[in-house]
Amino acid sequence: MTSLAGGLKSGLCVLIVWSVPHAALASKFNMRPGITEMSVRVQQIHQMGLWVCIIIGLLVFGVMFYSMFAHRRSRNPVPATFSESLTVEIIWTLVPILILVAMAIPATTALRDIEDNEDSDMTVLITASQWKWHYKYLDSGISFYSNIATPQEQIDNLEPKGEYYLLEVDNPLVLPTNKKIRFLVTADDVIHSWWLPDFAVKQDAIPGFINEAWTRIPVTGIFRGQCAELCGLKHAYMPIVVDVRPEAEFDAWIESQRIAAELAGEAAVAARAKTWTMNELLTIGEATFVKHCATCHERDGMGQGDKYPALSGSEIATGAIEDHLGRVMEGKADTEMQAWAPQLSDLEIAAVITYERNSWNNNTDDIIQPITVYEAR
Amino acid sequence: MVAHAQTIHKQRHPLLAFAARWLFTTNHKEIGTLYLWLSFGLFFIAGSMAMLMRLELFEPGIQFIDPIFYNQVLTLHGLLMVFGVVMPAFVGLANWQIPMMIGAPDMALPRMNNFSFWLLPFAFAMLLSTIFMEGGAPNFGWTFYAPLSTTYGPPSTDFFILGVHLMGISSIMGAINIIVTIINMRAPGMTYMKMPLFVWTWLITAFLLIMVMPVLAGVVTMMLTDRHFGTSFFDAAGGGDPVMFQHIFWFFGHPEVYIMILPGFGIASQIIPTFARKKLFGYRSMVYATISIAVLSFVVWGHHMFTTGMPLFAELLIMYLTMLIAVPTGVKVFNWVATMWRGSMTFETPMLFAIGFVMMFTIGGFSGLMLALVPADFQYHDTYFVVAHFHYVLYPGAIFGTMAAVYYWLPKWCGNMYDERLGKIHFWLATIAVNLTFFPMHFTGLAGMPRRIPDYSLQFADFNRMSSMGAWLLGLTQVLFLYIVIKAIRKGAKATDQVWEGAEGLEWTIPSPAPLHTFQTPPIIAEDAVH
Ligand SMILES: [Cu+2]
């Protein structure tokens, strides 16, 4: 008896926990409504579908369970003999059709609005590549890469995992509130998918195609998502972070980015003019390597199996400088080794090559200066 | 002829004779047995792969297998389960049962039957050998989307392509055989509308196979020429189209998912009437519903591709057509319930598995209906919600259906009853484990967890832990199944010819165990007999 009461009590607790409309809980069990008008509508469509399924499910399973109880041989030794009834068969064909039509109507109107990409206030070009996002604001020309920021140590369980484990990036996409923002989505290598659950936007990034999507965000805040299409080794490590700011703040941010880009241009000129020492280049080179190259070639330069070659003792990394420079700047066609020239500055490329040629038992003593990279461009 | 073969066997070493018997057999029952054991063996291999993935997913972070290997295991698990477990299991059941159910002495094309089976071990050996190759096994998921599988695929992709070709040839030959057998070799008097539903569903499945396996062969051949012969079907840089890959793949892939469930529908339609001791409700509408599902399956492939940037018109059309599939599927479920209604039911293991099939397949059908709603699909697509959906239709669907069939017909095959108590334990453990594994995936998917990742952020940890524990339990449970089957083959209460009190159909008129050759002279089906 006590165990029965205990069971009832814990059952009740579960029920209450399930039905309390607590936000955190809701997002753990159910689709979150998100923050845009459209994401709320999408969630309502989901909720409608869910309720229809739950109600029909309860009815059908209810009848089944009742039948299993009442029409077992011990209770109903003589089976009935009917095996057809045109009326019920027509009913259970027509009624579902009506329910489906009722469900299709809100889905159709919502879909029409989702696909309406007209009259946008600004456009962001999103380009995916293994395994990072590139954002370009087409209206102001600002562009940058966005990489995962979770340290490898957390992934390897050497450090405790942070609150936003795998959902944090170095450069988030910054967007303004209350503007119709159009996304153009494409990819450089394989298919990826840009997904931000809170906006209910998921659009495949396909090489050779430019897909469209849009959103209008009413509130500020940080929102997180992930790449949704299997895109190779580090598919799990391709997060998306959007930082939504009030319009004025957003404009100021764009301005600061523009100035930063100008300064970077001036710094590049200055970097070219300077002759860097081995130590300076090694420090910058290590940082660059850890950030951009270690995902594949590993920190210890040993690569990963057959897929990613070791750079320690590699023929290219210890051979002719031009070959090494060429491989890093232009990459190798049809492999995951991409062209880094568009992504890194002269200084970074010079430094990372110097670092590779003088680390992990590679003792070439070669020093590559930014001016060499500049001339190679 | 028979005597001649036996003298040859006698002169050989017993081991050689054993090998020769199974290598050269053209008997539908023996070939059926081969298919079933192959499927069973691969079930354990592919299942271990799933357990390995669940081990890695037990906690966030990378603990046991690195992401490279994870992607390989993920791919092989899917390919093996689809092509190596579900399909051969159904073909094995077809081989055993179709001739016995339509009163035919054997399959129409016995030598081809032998050949279709013996291609498979080579196909799967080839596929599995890729694990040991330089660059590892295929790592692009069982859907092998280009360009991840073409330009970026590992060298072993070519072995995968060849393996798929072999499986495809095998399936096409198997399907032709089944169609020819059913059309030409039915016992006199067995009209189409008197055929058992298992035979009907397989006839329709075989047509689906013939229509889509060549499409699969086409798409992998295009991959091959893209990889090695300078074409650019799927390479945008050469003027090709990666989305076209998905169109062609899913034109095969969507009918394929019905190939993996229609025979299960047939099995449930045989078993439920037997144990309800009542005729199947709505036989005709069952047949028509199956045909409509098969026809619709050719026009809904786009619902796997809603996020690829389809035009609004296509999205709407495919959404409506996909929702429409719920109608004939609903008819089937309602018919099964109506068959149970006012029957006189007992719950032996086959009945338990059949009821489990109906209920849990229905849950998978519900999530399928939700997935059809395009705006919501944008949120579900490529998340664990989809993983939950298709595992509900495949595990408690296709796999439970197969298990129900094995329990149902095993006494006829080997002449012994299985251990009923163990069978029931097997059912309950499997049911608990299946739900523990796959139900939480609905939650993780809705909360935003993408599929095909070896590592995930912290908020998904609880449900993943549940899924992992469920998966290990589920894997272990199937060892019990193996034990039950072997035990029944070796000894057990002698089965009667009828085996089940409520069973009807030609297969129950022959002795148990079914002799190697049955219906040498065709039975006559009375004019007034019903299916
Ligand atoms: Cu990606």
Short mmCIF file of C-alpha atoms in Angstrom, two decimals, chain B residues 92-444:
data_model
loop_
_atom_site.label_atom_id
_atom_site.label_comp_id
_atom_site.label_asym_id
_atom_site.label_seq_id
_atom_site.Cartn_x
_atom_site.Cartn_y
_atom_site.Cartn_z
CA GLY B 92 14.41 -14.19 -46.23
CA LEU B 93 10.85 -14.20 -44.94
CA ALA B 94 9.56 -13.87 -48.49
CA ASN B 95 11.63 -16.85 -49.60
CA TRP B 96 10.40 -19.05 -46.82
CA GLN B 97 6.80 -17.97 -46.81
CA ILE B 98 5.61 -16.87 -50.22
CA PRO B 99 5.81 -20.31 -51.89
CA MET B 100 4.22 -21.94 -48.85
CA MET B 101 1.49 -19.31 -48.66
CA ILE B 102 0.51 -19.47 -52.31
CA GLY B 103 0.90 -23.23 -52.60
CA ALA B 104 3.90 -23.20 -54.93
CA PRO B 105 6.69 -25.85 -54.84
CA ASP B 106 9.49 -23.26 -54.89
CA MET B 107 10.40 -19.82 -56.20
CA ALA B 108 10.00 -19.41 -59.94
CA LEU B 109 13.71 -18.83 -60.63
CA PRO B 110 15.64 -20.96 -58.13
CA ARG B 111 19.12 -20.55 -59.59
CA MET B 112 18.76 -16.80 -59.73
CA ASN B 113 17.53 -17.01 -56.16
CA ASN B 114 20.80 -18.65 -55.16
CA PHE B 115 22.77 -16.01 -57.03
CA SER B 116 20.90 -13.08 -55.46
CA PHE B 117 21.74 -14.38 -52.04
CA TRP B 118 25.38 -15.20 -52.65
CA LEU B 119 26.11 -11.72 -54.00
CA LEU B 120 25.30 -10.27 -50.62
CA PRO B 121 28.06 -11.71 -48.41
CA PHE B 122 30.56 -10.32 -50.90
CA ALA B 123 28.87 -6.95 -51.00
CA PHE B 124 28.94 -6.64 -47.23
CA ALA B 125 32.46 -8.02 -46.90
CA MET B 126 33.50 -5.32 -49.32
CA LEU B 127 31.66 -2.64 -47.39
CA LEU B 128 33.00 -3.77 -44.02
CA SER B 129 36.57 -4.10 -45.30
CA THR B 130 36.65 -0.34 -45.83
CA ILE B 131 37.15 0.11 -42.08
CA PHE B 132 40.67 -1.22 -42.48
CA MET B 133 41.56 0.83 -45.54
CA GLU B 134 43.79 3.85 -45.77
CA GLY B 135 41.61 6.89 -45.22
CA GLY B 136 39.05 4.81 -43.33
CA ALA B 137 35.53 3.74 -44.16
CA PRO B 138 32.96 6.00 -45.86
CA ASN B 139 32.19 8.81 -43.47
CA PHE B 140 29.39 10.79 -45.09
CA GLY B 141 26.28 9.20 -43.60
CA TRP B 142 24.08 6.57 -45.24
CA THR B 143 22.59 9.30 -47.46
CA PHE B 144 26.08 10.00 -48.93
CA TYR B 145 25.33 13.55 -50.07
CA ALA B 146 27.62 14.97 -52.74
CA PRO B 147 30.07 16.65 -52.71
CA LEU B 148 31.03 15.26 -49.29
CA SER B 149 30.97 11.77 -50.82
CA THR B 150 32.42 12.66 -54.22
CA THR B 151 35.11 15.33 -54.20
CA TYR B 152 35.70 14.94 -50.48
CA GLY B 153 35.03 11.22 -50.04
CA PRO B 154 37.78 8.90 -48.81
CA PRO B 155 39.34 6.43 -51.30
CA SER B 156 37.21 3.61 -49.87
CA THR B 157 34.15 5.32 -51.38
CA ASP B 158 34.77 3.31 -54.55
CA PHE B 159 34.39 0.07 -52.62
CA PHE B 160 31.19 1.43 -51.17
CA ILE B 161 29.93 2.18 -54.70
CA LEU B 162 30.75 -1.31 -55.89
CA GLY B 163 29.15 -2.80 -52.79
CA VAL B 164 25.95 -0.85 -53.43
CA HIS B 165 25.93 -2.10 -57.01
CA LEU B 166 26.12 -5.70 -55.82
CA MET B 167 23.33 -5.20 -53.29
CA GLY B 168 21.27 -3.49 -55.97
CA ILE B 169 21.69 -6.34 -58.44
CA SER B 170 20.79 -8.79 -55.71
CA SER B 171 17.66 -6.83 -54.76
CA ILE B 172 16.50 -6.44 -58.33
CA MET B 173 16.90 -10.15 -59.03
CA GLY B 174 15.17 -11.01 -55.77
CA ALA B 175 12.30 -8.69 -56.62
CA ILE B 176 11.90 -10.12 -60.13
CA ASN B 177 11.83 -13.59 -58.66
CA ILE B 178 9.15 -12.67 -56.17
CA ILE B 179 6.98 -11.00 -58.77
CA VAL B 180 7.27 -13.90 -61.20
CA THR B 181 6.53 -16.39 -58.45
CA ILE B 182 3.45 -14.57 -57.22
CA ILE B 183 2.03 -13.90 -60.67
CA ASN B 184 2.61 -17.36 -62.12
CA MET B 185 2.73 -19.91 -59.37
CA ARG B 186 -0.31 -19.35 -57.22
CA ALA B 187 -2.28 -22.50 -56.52
CA PRO B 188 -5.27 -22.97 -58.80
CA GLY B 189 -8.16 -20.97 -57.47
CA MET B 190 -6.08 -18.48 -55.53
CA THR B 191 -7.15 -15.26 -57.17
CA TYR B 192 -5.34 -12.01 -56.35
CA MET B 193 -8.03 -11.06 -53.89
CA LYS B 194 -7.56 -14.35 -52.06
CA MET B 195 -3.83 -13.90 -51.54
CA PRO B 196 -2.66 -13.52 -47.95
CA LEU B 197 -1.71 -9.93 -47.16
CA PHE B 198 1.92 -10.79 -46.57
CA VAL B 199 2.05 -11.90 -50.20
CA TRP B 200 0.24 -8.79 -51.34
CA THR B 201 2.51 -6.40 -49.50
CA TRP B 202 5.57 -8.22 -50.83
CA LEU B 203 4.26 -8.07 -54.39
CA ILE B 204 3.93 -4.31 -54.08
CA THR B 205 7.30 -4.02 -52.35
CA ALA B 206 8.93 -5.98 -55.16
CA PHE B 207 7.56 -3.55 -57.72
CA LEU B 208 8.94 -0.66 -55.68
CA LEU B 209 12.33 -2.39 -55.60
CA ILE B 210 12.43 -2.90 -59.34
CA MET B 211 11.58 0.71 -59.91
CA VAL B 212 14.00 2.36 -57.50
CA MET B 213 17.06 0.15 -57.20
CA PRO B 214 18.18 1.12 -60.74
CA VAL B 215 17.91 4.75 -59.67
CA LEU B 216 20.23 4.05 -56.76
CA ALA B 217 22.59 2.27 -59.13
CA GLY B 218 22.44 5.32 -61.39
CA VAL B 219 23.30 7.77 -58.66
CA VAL B 220 26.28 5.80 -57.39
CA THR B 221 27.53 5.38 -60.97
CA MET B 222 27.32 9.13 -61.47
CA MET B 223 29.35 9.47 -58.28
CA LEU B 224 31.91 7.07 -59.66
CA THR B 225 32.32 8.97 -62.91
CA ASP B 226 32.48 12.25 -61.00
CA ARG B 227 35.24 10.85 -58.85
CA HIS B 228 37.33 9.25 -61.57
CA PHE B 229 36.24 10.01 -65.09
CA GLY B 230 36.06 13.76 -65.19
CA THR B 231 32.29 14.28 -65.18
CA SER B 232 30.70 16.92 -62.95
CA PHE B 233 27.17 15.73 -62.36
CA PHE B 234 27.27 16.92 -58.79
CA ASP B 235 30.16 19.36 -58.83
CA ALA B 236 29.03 22.98 -59.04
CA ALA B 237 32.50 24.09 -60.11
CA GLY B 238 32.11 22.01 -63.28
CA GLY B 239 28.56 23.16 -63.98
CA GLY B 240 26.96 20.31 -62.04
CA ASP B 241 24.39 20.41 -59.30
CA PRO B 242 24.82 19.02 -55.77
CA VAL B 243 21.07 19.35 -55.16
CA MET B 244 20.38 17.06 -58.10
CA PHE B 245 22.19 14.38 -56.15
CA GLN B 246 19.60 14.71 -53.40
CA HIS B 247 16.71 14.60 -55.84
CA ILE B 248 17.97 11.40 -57.39
CA PHE B 249 18.94 9.87 -54.07
CA TRP B 250 15.58 10.53 -52.45
CA PHE B 251 13.68 9.43 -55.52
CA PHE B 252 15.19 6.10 -54.58
CA GLY B 253 15.26 6.79 -50.86
CA HIS B 254 11.66 7.54 -50.19
CA PRO B 255 10.19 4.43 -51.81
CA GLU B 256 13.03 2.62 -50.05
CA VAL B 257 11.63 3.52 -46.65
CA TYR B 258 8.32 1.94 -47.69
CA ILE B 259 10.22 -1.09 -48.94
CA MET B 260 11.38 -1.38 -45.37
CA ILE B 261 7.89 -1.20 -43.87
CA LEU B 262 5.29 -2.67 -46.28
CA PRO B 263 6.25 -6.32 -45.62
CA GLY B 264 5.95 -5.44 -41.93
CA PHE B 265 2.38 -4.32 -42.60
CA GLY B 266 1.81 -7.70 -44.22
CA ILE B 267 3.19 -9.53 -41.20
CA ALA B 268 0.97 -7.63 -38.77
CA SER B 269 -2.00 -8.40 -41.01
CA GLN B 270 -1.25 -12.13 -40.78
CA ILE B 271 -0.59 -12.28 -37.06
CA ILE B 272 -3.28 -10.08 -35.56
CA PRO B 273 -6.22 -12.06 -37.07
CA THR B 274 -4.63 -15.34 -35.92
CA PHE B 275 -4.45 -14.32 -32.29
CA ALA B 276 -7.70 -12.34 -32.31
CA ARG B 277 -9.35 -15.45 -33.81
CA LYS B 278 -11.18 -13.19 -36.16
CA LYS B 279 -10.87 -12.42 -39.83
CA LEU B 280 -8.79 -9.40 -40.86
CA PHE B 281 -11.01 -6.35 -40.96
CA GLY B 282 -11.21 -4.62 -44.35
CA TYR B 283 -9.03 -6.95 -46.44
CA ARG B 284 -9.80 -5.04 -49.63
CA SER B 285 -9.11 -1.64 -48.14
CA MET B 286 -5.82 -3.02 -46.77
CA VAL B 287 -4.78 -3.94 -50.31
CA TYR B 288 -5.87 -0.61 -51.76
CA ALA B 289 -4.23 1.32 -48.92
CA THR B 290 -0.94 -0.47 -49.54
CA ILE B 291 -1.12 0.31 -53.24
CA SER B 292 -1.86 3.97 -52.59
CA ILE B 293 1.00 4.24 -50.12
CA ALA B 294 3.31 2.75 -52.74
CA VAL B 295 2.12 5.11 -55.46
CA LEU B 296 2.35 8.17 -53.22
CA SER B 297 5.87 7.17 -52.20
CA PHE B 298 7.09 8.22 -55.65
CA VAL B 299 5.91 11.80 -55.38
CA VAL B 300 7.01 12.88 -51.92
CA TRP B 301 10.80 12.55 -52.05
CA GLY B 302 11.15 16.32 -51.74
CA HIS B 303 10.06 16.26 -48.09
CA HIS B 304 13.61 15.23 -47.22
CA MET B 305 14.86 18.40 -48.87
CA PHE B 306 12.70 21.28 -47.65
CA THR B 307 15.73 23.28 -46.49
CA THR B 308 17.61 23.06 -49.78
CA GLY B 309 15.87 26.16 -51.09
CA MET B 310 12.94 24.70 -53.04
CA PRO B 311 10.44 27.06 -54.62
CA LEU B 312 7.29 27.73 -52.60
CA PHE B 313 5.09 25.89 -55.07
CA ALA B 314 7.12 22.69 -54.79
CA GLU B 315 7.19 22.92 -51.02
CA LEU B 316 3.43 23.26 -50.83
CA LEU B 317 2.72 20.46 -53.28
CA ILE B 318 5.04 18.04 -51.53
CA MET B 319 3.66 19.00 -48.14
CA TYR B 320 0.09 18.23 -49.24
CA LEU B 321 1.05 14.93 -50.87
CA THR B 322 3.05 13.89 -47.82
CA MET B 323 0.17 14.67 -45.49
CA LEU B 324 -2.06 12.63 -47.75
CA ILE B 325 -0.04 9.49 -46.97
CA ALA B 326 -1.43 9.70 -43.45
CA VAL B 327 -4.85 8.69 -44.83
CA PRO B 328 -4.08 5.19 -46.18
CA THR B 329 -1.67 4.63 -43.30
CA GLY B 330 -4.42 5.57 -40.88
CA VAL B 331 -6.79 3.15 -42.65
CA LYS B 332 -4.32 0.35 -42.00
CA VAL B 333 -3.99 1.14 -38.32
CA PHE B 334 -7.76 1.46 -37.91
CA ASN B 335 -8.24 -1.87 -39.68
CA TRP B 336 -5.85 -3.61 -37.31
CA VAL B 337 -7.66 -2.14 -34.32
CA ALA B 338 -11.00 -3.18 -35.80
CA THR B 339 -9.63 -6.69 -36.29
CA MET B 340 -8.84 -6.84 -32.59
CA TRP B 341 -12.21 -5.38 -31.67
CA ARG B 342 -14.54 -8.05 -30.25
CA GLY B 343 -12.06 -10.75 -31.11
CA SER B 344 -11.03 -13.42 -28.66
CA MET B 345 -7.45 -12.47 -28.09
CA THR B 346 -4.52 -14.26 -26.57
CA PHE B 347 -1.11 -12.68 -26.30
CA GLU B 348 1.57 -15.09 -27.37
CA THR B 349 4.91 -13.56 -28.30
CA PRO B 350 4.14 -13.01 -32.01
CA MET B 351 0.96 -11.15 -31.05
CA LEU B 352 2.86 -9.03 -28.52
CA PHE B 353 5.40 -8.03 -31.13
CA ALA B 354 2.66 -7.35 -33.68
CA ILE B 355 0.77 -5.09 -31.27
CA GLY B 356 4.04 -3.40 -30.32
CA PHE B 357 4.62 -2.91 -34.02
CA VAL B 358 1.25 -1.28 -34.58
CA MET B 359 1.49 1.07 -31.61
CA MET B 360 5.07 2.20 -31.96
CA PHE B 361 4.94 2.38 -35.73
CA THR B 362 1.97 4.69 -35.21
CA ILE B 363 4.08 6.91 -32.96
CA GLY B 364 6.63 7.11 -35.77
CA GLY B 365 3.79 7.89 -38.17
CA PHE B 366 2.65 10.76 -35.96
CA SER B 367 6.07 12.38 -35.92
CA GLY B 368 6.12 11.83 -39.68
CA LEU B 369 2.92 13.81 -40.02
CA MET B 370 4.45 16.61 -37.96
CA LEU B 371 7.56 16.55 -40.14
CA ALA B 372 5.39 17.07 -43.20
CA LEU B 373 4.38 20.56 -41.98
CA VAL B 374 7.04 22.53 -43.81
CA PRO B 375 7.35 25.53 -41.45
CA ALA B 376 7.84 23.18 -38.52
CA ASP B 377 10.10 20.95 -40.58
CA PHE B 378 12.53 23.85 -40.85
CA GLN B 379 13.00 23.41 -37.11
CA TYR B 380 12.92 19.59 -37.03
CA HIS B 381 15.06 18.89 -40.09
CA ASP B 382 18.44 17.29 -39.37
CA THR B 383 17.82 17.15 -35.64
CA TYR B 384 17.34 14.25 -33.27
CA PHE B 385 13.61 14.62 -33.81
CA VAL B 386 14.15 13.06 -37.22
CA VAL B 387 16.38 10.40 -35.69
CA ALA B 388 13.59 9.57 -33.25
CA HIS B 389 11.04 9.52 -36.07
CA PHE B 390 12.77 7.08 -38.37
CA HIS B 391 13.99 4.85 -35.58
CA TYR B 392 10.40 4.52 -34.38
CA VAL B 393 9.26 3.36 -37.79
CA LEU B 394 12.30 1.13 -38.29
CA TYR B 395 13.03 -0.48 -34.94
CA PRO B 396 9.65 -1.15 -33.41
CA GLY B 397 8.40 -1.08 -37.01
CA ALA B 398 10.52 -3.10 -39.39
CA ILE B 399 12.59 -4.94 -36.77
CA PHE B 400 9.71 -5.77 -34.42
CA GLY B 401 7.74 -6.84 -37.50
CA THR B 402 10.52 -9.24 -38.44
CA MET B 403 10.75 -10.57 -34.91
CA ALA B 404 6.99 -11.08 -34.80
CA ALA B 405 7.28 -13.04 -38.05
CA VAL B 406 10.14 -15.16 -36.74
CA TYR B 407 8.24 -16.11 -33.58
CA TYR B 408 5.13 -16.75 -35.63
CA TRP B 409 6.66 -19.01 -38.28
CA LEU B 410 9.68 -20.45 -36.48
CA PRO B 411 7.68 -23.48 -35.21
CA LYS B 412 6.72 -24.21 -38.81
CA TRP B 413 10.34 -23.88 -39.95
CA CYS B 414 12.05 -25.98 -37.32
CA GLY B 415 9.20 -28.05 -35.94
CA ASN B 416 9.73 -26.97 -32.33
CA MET B 417 7.99 -24.36 -30.25
CA TYR B 418 10.21 -21.60 -28.89
CA ASP B 419 10.28 -20.93 -25.16
CA GLU B 420 7.15 -18.83 -24.63
CA ARG B 421 8.25 -17.44 -21.28
CA LEU B 422 11.59 -16.24 -22.66
CA GLY B 423 9.84 -14.86 -25.73
CA LYS B 424 7.62 -12.69 -23.54
CA ILE B 425 10.60 -11.51 -21.51
CA HIS B 426 12.32 -10.66 -24.77
CA PHE B 427 9.33 -8.62 -25.89
CA TRP B 428 9.03 -6.63 -22.69
CA LEU B 429 12.74 -5.92 -22.38
CA ALA B 430 12.94 -4.86 -26.01
CA THR B 431 9.89 -2.64 -25.70
CA ILE B 432 11.20 -0.90 -22.61
CA ALA B 433 14.65 -0.48 -24.15
CA VAL B 434 13.37 0.77 -27.50
CA ASN B 435 11.36 3.49 -25.83
CA LEU B 436 14.10 4.38 -23.40
CA THR B 437 16.47 4.76 -26.34
CA PHE B 438 14.37 6.60 -28.86
CA PHE B 439 11.68 8.49 -26.98
CA PRO B 440 14.10 10.98 -25.36
CA MET B 441 15.44 11.75 -28.83
CA HIS B 442 12.19 13.58 -29.56
CA PHE B 443 13.04 15.91 -26.69
CA THR B 444 16.68 16.48 -27.60
#
